[in-house]
mmCIF file of C-alpha atoms in Angstrom:
data_model
loop_
_atom_site.group_PDB
_atom_site.id
_atom_site.type_symbol
_atom_site.label_atom_id
_atom_site.label_comp_id
_atom_site.label_asym_id
_atom_site.label_seq_id
_atom_site.Cartn_x
_atom_site.Cartn_y
_atom_site.Cartn_z
ATOM 1 C CA ASN A 1 128.696 59.939 80.411
ATOM 2 C CA ARG A 2 127.955 62.282 77.718
ATOM 3 C CA THR A 3 125.726 65.406 76.696
ATOM 4 C CA THR A 4 125.948 66.608 72.956
ATOM 5 C CA LEU A 5 123.969 69.263 71.744
ATOM 6 C CA SER A 6 123.871 70.463 68.090
ATOM 7 C CA ALA A 7 122.014 72.737 65.656
ATOM 8 C CA ALA A 8 121.677 72.971 62.041
ATOM 9 C CA VAL A 9 120.167 75.830 59.904
ATOM 10 C CA GLU A 10 119.871 76.118 56.058
ATOM 11 C CA THR A 11 118.408 79.241 54.554
ATOM 12 C CA GLY A 12 117.732 80.266 50.690
ATOM 13 C CA ARG A 13 115.921 82.507 48.542
ATOM 14 C CA SER A 14 114.847 82.719 44.880
ATOM 15 C CA GLN A 15 113.931 85.207 41.883
ATOM 16 C CA LEU A 16 111.998 84.577 39.037
ATOM 17 C CA GLU A 17 112.101 87.310 35.980
ATOM 18 C CA TRP A 18 110.438 87.296 32.812
ATOM 19 C CA GLN A 19 113.022 88.881 30.423
ATOM 20 C CA ASN A 20 111.593 91.526 27.224
ATOM 21 C CA ASP A 21 108.326 91.846 29.266
ATOM 22 C CA ALA A 22 108.082 95.223 31.665
ATOM 23 C CA ASP A 23 104.587 94.449 32.730
ATOM 24 C CA ALA A 24 105.642 90.905 34.129
ATOM 25 C CA PRO A 25 106.406 90.837 37.966
ATOM 26 C CA THR A 26 109.532 89.939 39.580
ATOM 27 C CA LEU A 27 108.526 86.685 42.415
ATOM 28 C CA GLU A 28 111.236 86.778 45.272
ATOM 29 C CA ASP A 29 110.789 84.777 48.115
ATOM 30 C CA TYR A 30 112.552 82.566 50.695
ATOM 31 C CA PHE A 31 112.880 79.683 52.814
ATOM 32 C CA TYR A 32 114.490 78.328 55.954
ATOM 33 C CA ASP A 33 114.985 75.113 58.056
ATOM 34 C CA ALA A 34 116.225 74.906 61.583
ATOM 35 C CA THR A 35 116.902 71.792 63.979
ATOM 36 C CA VAL A 36 118.119 71.552 67.232
ATOM 37 C CA LYS A 37 119.134 67.732 68.638
ATOM 38 C CA ALA A 38 120.388 66.912 72.411
ATOM 39 C CA ALA A 39 121.369 63.396 73.491
ATOM 40 C CA TRP A 40 122.232 62.216 76.766
ATOM 41 C CA SER A 41 124.123 58.979 76.983
ATOM 42 C CA LYS A 42 123.933 58.458 80.633
ATOM 43 C CA VAL A 43 120.033 57.748 80.119
ATOM 44 C CA GLY A 44 120.079 56.891 76.761
ATOM 45 C CA VAL A 45 117.909 59.758 75.372
ATOM 46 C CA SER A 46 117.996 61.622 72.536
ATOM 47 C CA LEU A 47 115.658 64.407 71.455
ATOM 48 C CA SER A 48 115.229 66.768 68.712
ATOM 49 C CA ALA A 49 113.127 69.530 67.214
ATOM 50 C CA GLY A 50 112.798 71.402 63.755
ATOM 51 C CA TYR A 51 111.159 74.097 62.348
ATOM 52 C CA ARG A 52 110.666 75.038 58.281
ATOM 53 C CA ASP A 53 109.130 77.918 56.808
ATOM 54 C CA VAL A 54 108.617 77.944 53.101
ATOM 55 C CA GLY A 55 107.227 81.154 51.429
ATOM 56 C CA PRO A 56 104.251 80.637 48.996
ATOM 57 C CA ASN A 57 106.298 82.022 45.778
ATOM 58 C CA PHE A 58 109.467 79.973 46.588
ATOM 59 C CA ARG A 59 110.772 78.385 43.314
ATOM 60 C CA SER A 60 113.796 76.164 43.130
ATOM 61 C CA ALA A 61 114.275 73.279 41.054
ATOM 62 C CA GLY A 62 115.707 71.274 44.498
ATOM 63 C CA ALA A 63 112.587 72.298 46.255
ATOM 64 C CA GLN A 64 110.839 69.577 44.127
ATOM 65 C CA THR A 65 112.245 66.563 45.951
ATOM 66 C CA MET A 66 109.168 66.676 48.520
ATOM 67 C CA ARG A 67 106.573 64.026 48.068
ATOM 68 C CA ILE A 68 103.249 65.701 46.672
ATOM 69 C CA ASN A 69 100.104 63.779 47.458
ATOM 70 C CA TYR A 70 97.495 65.467 44.729
ATOM 71 C CA ALA A 71 94.364 64.122 46.821
ATOM 72 C CA ALA A 72 95.350 66.730 49.654
ATOM 73 C CA ASN A 73 95.663 69.946 49.905
ATOM 74 C CA PRO A 74 99.335 71.154 50.090
ATOM 75 C CA ARG A 75 100.796 72.278 53.303
ATOM 76 C CA ALA A 76 104.067 73.904 52.503
ATOM 77 C CA TYR A 77 103.078 75.432 49.195
ATOM 78 C CA GLN A 78 99.996 77.068 48.040
ATOM 79 C CA ARG A 79 100.603 75.971 44.417
ATOM 80 C CA TYR A 80 102.215 73.127 42.554
ATOM 81 C CA GLY A 81 102.516 72.050 38.771
ATOM 82 C CA ASN A 82 103.196 73.573 35.571
ATOM 83 C CA ALA A 83 100.061 75.089 35.707
ATOM 84 C CA GLN A 84 100.311 76.618 39.123
ATOM 85 C CA SER A 85 97.157 75.023 40.403
#
């Protein structure tokens, strides 16, 4: 009979700048993702809970791995696509 508990946290930040344009803004933002898992082998029960927060100006090539439903309003990102729509 064993009880296990685990936690995982991932964080990151991004910064977007335009070179040779003094009037262009610098965009900085963040994300974090946390998950907690527990398992009780004696009763065969496992439970997990997680939370993710992504800033609206977060930019990352790796963040583009999420599936996008263009027929619905975005939940995690306020804008998507090349035109930032």
